[in-house]
Coordinates of C-alpha atoms and ligand atoms in Angstrom, one line a residue:
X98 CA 14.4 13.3 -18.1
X99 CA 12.5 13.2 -21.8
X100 CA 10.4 16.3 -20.9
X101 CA 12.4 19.3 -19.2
X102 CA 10.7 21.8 -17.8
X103 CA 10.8 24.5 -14.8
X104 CA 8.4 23.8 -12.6
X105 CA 7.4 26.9 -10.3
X106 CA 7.4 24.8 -7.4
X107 CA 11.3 24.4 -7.6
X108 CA 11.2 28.0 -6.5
X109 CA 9.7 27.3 -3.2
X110 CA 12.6 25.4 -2.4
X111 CA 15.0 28.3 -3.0
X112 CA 12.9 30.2 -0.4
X113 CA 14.6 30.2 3.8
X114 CA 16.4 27.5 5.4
X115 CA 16.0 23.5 4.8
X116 CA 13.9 21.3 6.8
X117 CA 16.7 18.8 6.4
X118 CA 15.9 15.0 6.9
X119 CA 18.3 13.1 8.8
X120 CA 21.2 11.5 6.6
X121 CA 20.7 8.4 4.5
X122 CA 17.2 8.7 5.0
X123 CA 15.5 6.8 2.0
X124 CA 13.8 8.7 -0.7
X125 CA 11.7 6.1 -2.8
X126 CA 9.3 5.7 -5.1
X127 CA 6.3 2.4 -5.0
X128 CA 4.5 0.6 -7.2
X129 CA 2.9 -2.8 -7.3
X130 CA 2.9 -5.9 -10.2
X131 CA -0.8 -5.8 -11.1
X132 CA -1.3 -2.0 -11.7
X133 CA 1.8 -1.4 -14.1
X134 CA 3.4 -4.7 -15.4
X135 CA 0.4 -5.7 -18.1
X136 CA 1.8 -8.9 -19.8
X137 CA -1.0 -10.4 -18.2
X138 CA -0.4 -13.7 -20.3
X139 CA 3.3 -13.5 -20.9
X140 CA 6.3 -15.4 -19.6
X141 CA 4.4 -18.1 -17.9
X142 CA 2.2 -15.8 -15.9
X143 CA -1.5 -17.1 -15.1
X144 CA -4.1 -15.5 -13.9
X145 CA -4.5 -13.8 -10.4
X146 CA -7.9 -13.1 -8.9
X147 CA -6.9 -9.4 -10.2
X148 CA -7.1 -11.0 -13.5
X149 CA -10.6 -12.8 -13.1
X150 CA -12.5 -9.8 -11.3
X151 CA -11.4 -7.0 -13.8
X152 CA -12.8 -9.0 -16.8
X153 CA -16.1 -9.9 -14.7
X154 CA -18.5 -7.7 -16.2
X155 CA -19.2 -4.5 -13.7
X156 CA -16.4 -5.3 -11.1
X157 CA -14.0 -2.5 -12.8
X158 CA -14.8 1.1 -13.7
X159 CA -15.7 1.2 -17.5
X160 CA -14.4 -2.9 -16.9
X161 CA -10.8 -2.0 -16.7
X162 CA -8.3 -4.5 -16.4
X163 CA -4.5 -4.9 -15.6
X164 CA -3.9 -6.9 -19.0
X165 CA -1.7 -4.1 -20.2
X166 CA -1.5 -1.4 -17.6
X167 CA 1.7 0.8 -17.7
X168 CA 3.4 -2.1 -19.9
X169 CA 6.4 -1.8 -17.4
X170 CA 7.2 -5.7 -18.2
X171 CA 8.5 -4.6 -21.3
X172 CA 9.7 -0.9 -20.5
X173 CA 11.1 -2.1 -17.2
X174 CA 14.8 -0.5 -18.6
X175 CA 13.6 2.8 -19.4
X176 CA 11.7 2.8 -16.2
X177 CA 14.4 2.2 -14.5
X178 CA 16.3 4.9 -15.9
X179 CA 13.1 7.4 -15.6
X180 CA 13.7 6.6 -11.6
X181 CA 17.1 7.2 -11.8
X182 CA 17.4 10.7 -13.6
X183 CA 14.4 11.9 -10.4
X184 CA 17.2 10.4 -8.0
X185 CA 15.6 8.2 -6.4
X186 CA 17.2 6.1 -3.5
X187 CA 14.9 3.3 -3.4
X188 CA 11.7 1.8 -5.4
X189 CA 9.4 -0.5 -4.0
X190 CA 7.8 -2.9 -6.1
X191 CA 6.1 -5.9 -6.1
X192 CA 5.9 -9.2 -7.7
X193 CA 3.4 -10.7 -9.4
X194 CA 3.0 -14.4 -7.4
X195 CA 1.1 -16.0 -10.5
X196 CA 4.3 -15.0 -12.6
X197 CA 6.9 -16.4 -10.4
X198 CA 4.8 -19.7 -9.0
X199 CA 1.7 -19.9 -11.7
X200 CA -0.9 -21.7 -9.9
X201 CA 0.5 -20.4 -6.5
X202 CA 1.4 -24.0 -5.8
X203 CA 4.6 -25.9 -7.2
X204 CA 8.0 -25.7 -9.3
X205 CA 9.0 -21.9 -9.9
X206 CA 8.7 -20.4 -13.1
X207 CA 12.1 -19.7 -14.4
X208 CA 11.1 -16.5 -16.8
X209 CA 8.8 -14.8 -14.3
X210 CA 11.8 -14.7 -12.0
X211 CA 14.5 -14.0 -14.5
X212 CA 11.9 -10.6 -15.0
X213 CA 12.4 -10.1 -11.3
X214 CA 16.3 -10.4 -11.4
X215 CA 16.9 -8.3 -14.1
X216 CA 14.4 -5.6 -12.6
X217 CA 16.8 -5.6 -9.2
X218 CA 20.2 -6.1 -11.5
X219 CA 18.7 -2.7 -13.0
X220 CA 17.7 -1.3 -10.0
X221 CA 21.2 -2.2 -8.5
X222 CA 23.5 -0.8 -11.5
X223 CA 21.9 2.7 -11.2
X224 CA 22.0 2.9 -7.4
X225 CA 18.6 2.4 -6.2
X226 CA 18.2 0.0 -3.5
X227 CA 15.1 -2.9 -4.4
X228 CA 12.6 -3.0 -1.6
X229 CA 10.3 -5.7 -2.9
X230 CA 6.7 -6.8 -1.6
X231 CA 6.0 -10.2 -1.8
X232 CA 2.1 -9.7 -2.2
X233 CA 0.2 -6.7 -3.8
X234 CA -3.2 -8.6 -3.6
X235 CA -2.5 -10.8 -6.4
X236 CA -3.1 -14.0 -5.3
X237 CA -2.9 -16.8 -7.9
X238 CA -7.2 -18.0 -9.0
X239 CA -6.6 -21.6 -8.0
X240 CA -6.3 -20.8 -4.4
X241 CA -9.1 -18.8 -4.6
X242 CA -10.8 -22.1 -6.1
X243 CA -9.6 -23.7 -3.1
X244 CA -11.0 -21.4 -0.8
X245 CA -8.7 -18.5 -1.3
X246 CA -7.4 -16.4 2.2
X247 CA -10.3 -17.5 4.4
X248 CA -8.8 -21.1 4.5
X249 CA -5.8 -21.8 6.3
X250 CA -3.8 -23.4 3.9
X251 CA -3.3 -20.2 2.1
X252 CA -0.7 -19.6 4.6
X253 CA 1.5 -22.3 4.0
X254 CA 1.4 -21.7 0.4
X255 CA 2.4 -18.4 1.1
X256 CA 5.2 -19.2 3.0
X257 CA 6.5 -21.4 0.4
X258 CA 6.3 -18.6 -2.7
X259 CA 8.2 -16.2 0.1
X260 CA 11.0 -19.1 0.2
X261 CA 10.9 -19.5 -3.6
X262 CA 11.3 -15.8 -4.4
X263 CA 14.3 -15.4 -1.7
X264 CA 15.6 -18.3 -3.6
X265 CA 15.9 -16.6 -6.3
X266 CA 16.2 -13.3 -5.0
X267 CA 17.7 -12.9 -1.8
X268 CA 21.0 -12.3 -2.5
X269 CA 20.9 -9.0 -4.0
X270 CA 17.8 -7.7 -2.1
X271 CA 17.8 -6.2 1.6
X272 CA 14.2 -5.2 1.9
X273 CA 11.3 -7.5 2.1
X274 CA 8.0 -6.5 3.0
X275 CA 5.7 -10.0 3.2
X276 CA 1.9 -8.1 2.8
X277 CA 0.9 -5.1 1.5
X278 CA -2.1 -3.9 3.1
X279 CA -3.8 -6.7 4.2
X280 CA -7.1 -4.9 5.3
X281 CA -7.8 -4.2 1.9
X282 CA -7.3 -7.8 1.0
X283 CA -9.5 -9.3 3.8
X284 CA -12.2 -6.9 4.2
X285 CA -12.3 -5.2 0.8
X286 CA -11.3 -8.3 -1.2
X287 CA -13.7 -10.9 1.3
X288 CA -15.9 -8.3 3.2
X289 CA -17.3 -5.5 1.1
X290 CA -16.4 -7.0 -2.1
X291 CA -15.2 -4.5 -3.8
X292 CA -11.9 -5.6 -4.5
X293 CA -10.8 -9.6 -5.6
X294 CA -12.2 -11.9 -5.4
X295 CA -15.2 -9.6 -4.9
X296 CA -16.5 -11.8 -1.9
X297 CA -19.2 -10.5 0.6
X298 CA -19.1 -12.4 4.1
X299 CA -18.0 -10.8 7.2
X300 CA -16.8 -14.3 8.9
X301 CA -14.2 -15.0 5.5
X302 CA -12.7 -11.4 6.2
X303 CA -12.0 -11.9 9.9
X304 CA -10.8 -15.6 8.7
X305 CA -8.8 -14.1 5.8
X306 CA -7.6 -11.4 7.9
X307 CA -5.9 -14.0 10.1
X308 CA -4.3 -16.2 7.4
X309 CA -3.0 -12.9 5.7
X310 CA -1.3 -12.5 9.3
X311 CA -0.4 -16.4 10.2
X312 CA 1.5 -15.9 5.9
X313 CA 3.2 -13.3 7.3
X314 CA 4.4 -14.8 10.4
X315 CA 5.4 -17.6 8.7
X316 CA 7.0 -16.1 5.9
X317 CA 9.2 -14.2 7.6
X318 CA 10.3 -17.2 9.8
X319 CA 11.2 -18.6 6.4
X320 CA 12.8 -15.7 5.3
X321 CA 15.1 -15.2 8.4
X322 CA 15.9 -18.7 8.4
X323 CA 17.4 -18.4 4.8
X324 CA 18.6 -15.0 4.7
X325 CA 19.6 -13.5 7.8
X326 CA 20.4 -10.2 6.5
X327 CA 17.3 -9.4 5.2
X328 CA 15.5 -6.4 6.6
X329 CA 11.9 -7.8 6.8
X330 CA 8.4 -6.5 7.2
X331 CA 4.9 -5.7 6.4
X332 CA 3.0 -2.8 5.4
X333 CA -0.4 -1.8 7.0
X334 CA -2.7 1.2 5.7
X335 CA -3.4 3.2 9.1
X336 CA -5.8 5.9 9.5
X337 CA -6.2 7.9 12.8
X338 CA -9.7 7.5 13.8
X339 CA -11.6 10.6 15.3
X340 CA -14.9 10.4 17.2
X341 CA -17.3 13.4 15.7
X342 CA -17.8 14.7 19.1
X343 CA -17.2 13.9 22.1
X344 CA -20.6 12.1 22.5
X345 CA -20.1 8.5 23.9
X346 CA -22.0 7.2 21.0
X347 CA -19.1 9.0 19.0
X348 CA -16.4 8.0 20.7
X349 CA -17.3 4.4 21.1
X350 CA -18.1 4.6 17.1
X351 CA -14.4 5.7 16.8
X352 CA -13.2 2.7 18.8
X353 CA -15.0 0.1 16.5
X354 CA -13.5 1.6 13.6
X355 CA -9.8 1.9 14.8
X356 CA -9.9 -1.8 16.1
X357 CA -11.1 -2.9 12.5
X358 CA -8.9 -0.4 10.3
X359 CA -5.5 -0.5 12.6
X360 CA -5.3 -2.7 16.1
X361 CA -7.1 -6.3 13.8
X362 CA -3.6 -6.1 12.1
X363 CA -1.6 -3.9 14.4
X364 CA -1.9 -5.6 18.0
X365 CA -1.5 -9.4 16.3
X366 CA 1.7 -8.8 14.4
X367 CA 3.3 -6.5 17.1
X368 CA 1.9 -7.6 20.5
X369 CA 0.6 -11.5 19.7
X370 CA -2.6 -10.7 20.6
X371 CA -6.2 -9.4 19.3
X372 CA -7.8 -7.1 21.8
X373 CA -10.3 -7.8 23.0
X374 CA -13.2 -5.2 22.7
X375 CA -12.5 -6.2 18.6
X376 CA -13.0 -9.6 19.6
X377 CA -16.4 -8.8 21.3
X378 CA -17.2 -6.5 18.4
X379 CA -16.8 -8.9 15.7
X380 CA -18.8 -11.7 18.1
X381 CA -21.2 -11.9 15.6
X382 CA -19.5 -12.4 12.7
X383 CA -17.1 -14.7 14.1
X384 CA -16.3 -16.9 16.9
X385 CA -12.2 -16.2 16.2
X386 CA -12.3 -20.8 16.3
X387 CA -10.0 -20.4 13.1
X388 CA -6.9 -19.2 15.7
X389 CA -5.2 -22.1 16.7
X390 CA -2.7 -22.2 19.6
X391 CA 0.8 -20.8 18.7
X392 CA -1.1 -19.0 16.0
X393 CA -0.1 -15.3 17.7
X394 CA 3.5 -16.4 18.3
X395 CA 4.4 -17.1 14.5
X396 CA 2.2 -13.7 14.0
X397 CA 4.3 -11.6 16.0
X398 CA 7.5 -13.3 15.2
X399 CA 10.4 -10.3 14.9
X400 CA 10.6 -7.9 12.7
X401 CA 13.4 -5.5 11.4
X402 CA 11.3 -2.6 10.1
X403 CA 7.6 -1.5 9.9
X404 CA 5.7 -0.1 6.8
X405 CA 2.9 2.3 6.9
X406 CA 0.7 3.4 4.6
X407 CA -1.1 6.9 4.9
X408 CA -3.6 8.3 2.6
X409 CA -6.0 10.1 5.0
X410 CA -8.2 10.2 8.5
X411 CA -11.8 8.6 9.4
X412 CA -14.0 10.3 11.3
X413 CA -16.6 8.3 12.6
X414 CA -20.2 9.1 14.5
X415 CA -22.7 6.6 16.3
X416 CA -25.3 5.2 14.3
X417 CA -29.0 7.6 14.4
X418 CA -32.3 6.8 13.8
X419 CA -34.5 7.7 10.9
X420 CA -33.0 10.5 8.5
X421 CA -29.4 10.9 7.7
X422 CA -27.5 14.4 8.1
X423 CA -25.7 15.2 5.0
X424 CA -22.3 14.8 5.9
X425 CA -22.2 11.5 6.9
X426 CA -22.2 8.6 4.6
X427 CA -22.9 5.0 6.0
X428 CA -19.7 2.5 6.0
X429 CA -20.2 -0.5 3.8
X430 CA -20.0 -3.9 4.7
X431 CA -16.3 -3.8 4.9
X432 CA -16.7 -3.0 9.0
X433 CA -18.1 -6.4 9.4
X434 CA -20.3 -6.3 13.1
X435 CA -19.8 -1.9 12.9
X436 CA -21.8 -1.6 9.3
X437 CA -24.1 1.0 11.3
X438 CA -21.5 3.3 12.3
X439 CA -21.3 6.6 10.2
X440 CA -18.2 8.4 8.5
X441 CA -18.5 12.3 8.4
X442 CA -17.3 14.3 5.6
X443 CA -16.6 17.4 7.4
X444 CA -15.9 19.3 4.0
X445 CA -12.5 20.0 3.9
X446 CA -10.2 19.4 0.7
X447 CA -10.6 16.0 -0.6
X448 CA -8.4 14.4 -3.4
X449 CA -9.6 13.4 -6.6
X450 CA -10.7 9.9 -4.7
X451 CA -12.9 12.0 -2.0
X452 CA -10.5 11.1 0.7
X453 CA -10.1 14.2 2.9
X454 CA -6.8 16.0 2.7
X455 CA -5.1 15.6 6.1
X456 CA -1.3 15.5 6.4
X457 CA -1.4 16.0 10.4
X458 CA -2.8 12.6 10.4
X459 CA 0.3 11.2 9.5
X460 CA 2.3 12.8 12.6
X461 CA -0.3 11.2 14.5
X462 CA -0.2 7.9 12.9
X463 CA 3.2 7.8 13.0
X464 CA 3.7 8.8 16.9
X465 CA 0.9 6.1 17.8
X466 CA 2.6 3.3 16.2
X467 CA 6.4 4.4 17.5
X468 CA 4.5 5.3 21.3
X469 CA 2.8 2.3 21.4
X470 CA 3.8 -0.6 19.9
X471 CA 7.1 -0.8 18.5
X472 CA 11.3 1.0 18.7
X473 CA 11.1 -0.8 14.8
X474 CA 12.5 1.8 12.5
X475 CA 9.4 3.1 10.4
X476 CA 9.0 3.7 7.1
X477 CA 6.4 5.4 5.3
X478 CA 5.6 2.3 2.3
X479 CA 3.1 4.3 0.5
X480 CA 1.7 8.2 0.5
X481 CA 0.0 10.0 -2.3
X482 CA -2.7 11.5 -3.8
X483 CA -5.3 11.2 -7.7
X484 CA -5.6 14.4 -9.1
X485 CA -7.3 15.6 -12.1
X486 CA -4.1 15.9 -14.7
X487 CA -4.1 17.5 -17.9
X488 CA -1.4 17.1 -20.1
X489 CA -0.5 20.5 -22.3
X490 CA 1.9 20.9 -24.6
X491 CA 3.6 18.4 -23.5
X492 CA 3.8 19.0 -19.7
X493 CA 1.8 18.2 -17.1
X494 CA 1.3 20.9 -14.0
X495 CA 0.1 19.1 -10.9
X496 CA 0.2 21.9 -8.1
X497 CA -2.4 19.6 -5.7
X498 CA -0.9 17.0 -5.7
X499 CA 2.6 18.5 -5.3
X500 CA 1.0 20.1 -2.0
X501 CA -0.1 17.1 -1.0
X502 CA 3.3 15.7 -1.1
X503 CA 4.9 19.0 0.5
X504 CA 2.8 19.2 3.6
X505 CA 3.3 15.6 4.1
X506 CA 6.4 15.3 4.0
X507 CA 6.4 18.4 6.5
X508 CA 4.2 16.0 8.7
X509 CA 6.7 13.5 7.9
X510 CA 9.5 15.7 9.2
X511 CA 8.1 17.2 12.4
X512 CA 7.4 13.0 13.4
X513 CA 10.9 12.6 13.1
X514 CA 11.5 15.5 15.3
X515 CA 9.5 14.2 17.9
X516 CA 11.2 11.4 18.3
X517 CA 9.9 8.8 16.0
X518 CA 12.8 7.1 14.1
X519 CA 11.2 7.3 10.4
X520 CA 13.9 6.0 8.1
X521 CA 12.5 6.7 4.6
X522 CA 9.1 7.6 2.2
X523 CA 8.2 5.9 -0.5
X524 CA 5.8 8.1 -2.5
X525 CA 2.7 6.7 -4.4
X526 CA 3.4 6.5 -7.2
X527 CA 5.8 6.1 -9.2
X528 CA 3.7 6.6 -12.1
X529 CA -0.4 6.4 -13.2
X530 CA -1.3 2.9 -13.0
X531 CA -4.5 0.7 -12.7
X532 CA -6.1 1.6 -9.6
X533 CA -8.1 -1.5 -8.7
X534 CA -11.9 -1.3 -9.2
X535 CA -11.1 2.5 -10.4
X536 CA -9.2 1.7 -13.4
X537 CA -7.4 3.7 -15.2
X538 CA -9.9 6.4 -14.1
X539 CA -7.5 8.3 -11.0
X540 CA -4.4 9.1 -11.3
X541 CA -1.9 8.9 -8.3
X542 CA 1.1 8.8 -10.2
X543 CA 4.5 11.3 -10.4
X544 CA 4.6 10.5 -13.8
X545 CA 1.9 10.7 -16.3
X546 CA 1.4 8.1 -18.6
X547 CA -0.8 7.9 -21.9
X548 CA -2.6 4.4 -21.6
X549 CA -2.8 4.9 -25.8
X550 CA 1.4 5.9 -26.6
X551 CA 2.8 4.5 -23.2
X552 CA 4.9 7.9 -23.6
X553 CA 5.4 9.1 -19.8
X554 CA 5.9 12.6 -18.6
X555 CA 7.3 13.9 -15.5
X556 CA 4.8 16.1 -13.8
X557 CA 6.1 19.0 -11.8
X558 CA 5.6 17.1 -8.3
X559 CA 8.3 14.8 -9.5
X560 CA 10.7 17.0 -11.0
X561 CA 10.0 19.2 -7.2
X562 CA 10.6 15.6 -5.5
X563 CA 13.5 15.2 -7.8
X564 CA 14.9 18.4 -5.9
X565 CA 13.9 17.4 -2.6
X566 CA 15.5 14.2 -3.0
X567 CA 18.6 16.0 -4.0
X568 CA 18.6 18.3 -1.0
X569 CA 17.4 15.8 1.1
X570 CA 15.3 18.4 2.6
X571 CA 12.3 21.3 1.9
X572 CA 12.4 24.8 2.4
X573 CA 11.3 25.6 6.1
X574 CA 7.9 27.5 6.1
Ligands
LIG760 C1 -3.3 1.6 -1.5 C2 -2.7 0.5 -2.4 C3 -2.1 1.0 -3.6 C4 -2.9 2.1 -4.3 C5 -3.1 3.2 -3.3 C6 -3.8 4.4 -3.9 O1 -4.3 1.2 -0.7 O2 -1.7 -0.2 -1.6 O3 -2.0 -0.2 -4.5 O4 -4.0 1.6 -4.8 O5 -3.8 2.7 -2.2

């Protein structure tokens, strides 16, 4: 590591017996193409719908874009050797679909691959297994000009990059998750707007939400087709949803919300169905005629492992009449048919992003998916928190967000010890990067970076994830 240094932290670790994780379990690291690679215009690579909303005027904090980001395309080497001396076992990336298949249509691009290969060769010499995304919500701008995810054939061009980078890639990578997150994609990205392409119609997110879903499916038939061995799957961001109280207002509030944020996705890709109180939900926004027969069956085709993303917990209230209370806050129009519902901050510690601090959550989110929906091993794709960093002389203490990590990889632990076969976490992140319509402004990374030098540091939580990593276990409490 450049920047030595004893975190205090360590010493919590020295302190009674190990909460030991079960053998092999995967210690990892994530990040995706857009928010660290930069070489926006390099090697072939054209623009994403990342690319087009960050230099729209007002879409971006401060109208932050990804041109340059952590400059990983060309520090990819060191990077890999920063991951190596915190031990990690495994690094989940993505890649960038414009760089690999400019246009997102056609003939593969030969240097945006040979980036990819060398990145796994890397990964593979030092001993940390690739475990690659296919799509971090870069989707190439001229199938946004043709309609983008709300059309169908979005999913057959999907399909066809996921054969063209297993081409290329499939014999020296194991892991393959097909969508990251696609929520965000359909009802941030189509729904609230707030994310690419910055779209605003309720209908194009349930539409979008599908295609994301009919991709997958059909990408991993592809996939399995051509390489057997792969491990395949997707990731979903879950959030427990909690009624306020136990109001029937409340709880039906918290029903909306959890068919939106986890069963849309959920319920398709592991049972081949939508359920149907979502279905009635959404009836005004959309008459679901874009699912076509045998759509649910390529949807749900099997998978080898499951990723789940955990951040935090909504907690969700009936809509009320005239003035608002002060804790709640109104959800935007990224609940298409539930924009009335409320989210209550009930004022415990939030991260530098306002989400609440809530690492229970993630035994629960965990336990729901194993209890009732799949025996899939699990494994925790992304988990992290932005803190408020300050770098002096030349170190960088981060005790809040090393907590954050601590008590949930506790939660983490105590899943596993009910019964729920999690195999591995993947922290977030690897390092700062550009985060989305936030820019450069939060900070979710391990490892600090200067945007101005590129120099990174270690911060503490890394070097105490360094030592968990090494013990494959914490100190018990
Ligand atoms: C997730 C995204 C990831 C990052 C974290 C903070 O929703 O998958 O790219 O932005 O949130």
């Amino acid at each position: 590591m450049s920047n030595p240094a004893s975190p205090p932290a360590v010493a919590v670790l020295d302190q009674g017996p190990e909460l030991t994780f079960p053998p092999g379990f995967l210690w990892g690291a994530a990040t995706a193409a857009y928010q660290i690679e930069g070489a926006a215009a390099e090697g072939g690579r054209t623009p994403s719908i990342w690319d087009t909303f960050s230099h729209n005027e007002g879409r971006t904090v401060a109208g932050h874009t990804g041109d340059v980001a952590c400059d990983h395309y060309h520090r990819m080497p060191d990077d890999v050797r920063l991951m190596a001396e915190l031990g990690l076992k495994s690094y989940r990336f993505s890649v960038s679909w414009p760089r690999v298949q400019p246009g997102g249509t056609g003939a593969a691009n030969q240097e945006g691959l040979d980036f990819y290969r060398r990145l796994v060769d890397e990964l593979l010499a030092h001993d940390i297994e690739p475990w690659l995304t296919l799509y971090h919500w870069d989707l190439p701008q001229p199938l946004e000009d043709a309609g983008g995810w709300p059309v169908r054939d979005t999913a057959a061009r999907f399909a066809d990059y996921a054969q063209l980078v297993a081409g290329a890639l499939g014999d020296r990578v194991t892991y393959w998750t097909t969508l990251n997150e696609p929520w965000c994609s359909a009802f941030l990205g189509y729904g609230s707007g707030v994310h690419a392409p910055g779209r605003s119609d309720g209908g194009d997110a349930v539409r979008a939400g599908h295609h994301l879903m009919l991709g997958h499916g059909l990408a991993v038939q592809a996939l399995r087709a051509s390489r057997p061995q792969a491990q395949l799957g997707i990731t979903l961001n879950l959030y427990p949803v909690t009624p306020a109280s136990d109001a029937a207002g409340d709880v039906d509030a918290a029903r909306r919300i959890d068919g939106l944020a986890n069963r849309f996705f959920l319920d398709p890709v592991l049972r081949g169905s939508y359920p149907a109180d979502l279905r009635t939900d959404l009836r005004e926004v959309s008459d679901f005629g874009h699912v076509r027969d045998g759509d649910l069956a390529i949807i749900s085709s099997p998978l080898d492992v499951m990723g789940i993303n955990y951040y935090s917990r909504h907690v969700v209230a009936a809509p009320v009449e005239g003035a608002e209370p002060e804790r709640y806050w109104r959800a935007p129009s990224c609940w298409p048919g539930s924009e009335d519902v409320r989210f209550v901050t009930r004022g415990v510690p939030v991260t530098d992003m306002d989400w609440e601090i809530d690492a229970p959550g993630l035994v629960e989110t965990l336990e729901r998916v194993h209890r009732d929906y799949t025996d899939l091993p699990l494994y925790v794709t992304e988990n992290g928190s932005a803190f408020v960093d300050a770098v002096v002389d030349g170190q960088v203490d981060d005790p809040d967000r090393l907590a954050y990590f601590d008590a949930h990889l506790r939660a983490a632990h105590a899943a596993i010890s009910a019964g729920v076969p999690l195999k591995g976490y993947f922290a977030w992140s690897l390092m700062d990067n550009f985060e989305w319509a936030w820019g450069y402004t939060k900070r979710f990374g391990m490892v600090h970076v200067d945007y101005d030098s590129q120099v990174r540091i270690p911060k503490s939580s890394a070097r105490w994830y360094a030592e968990v990593i090494r013990r494959n276990g914490l100190a018990a409490q």
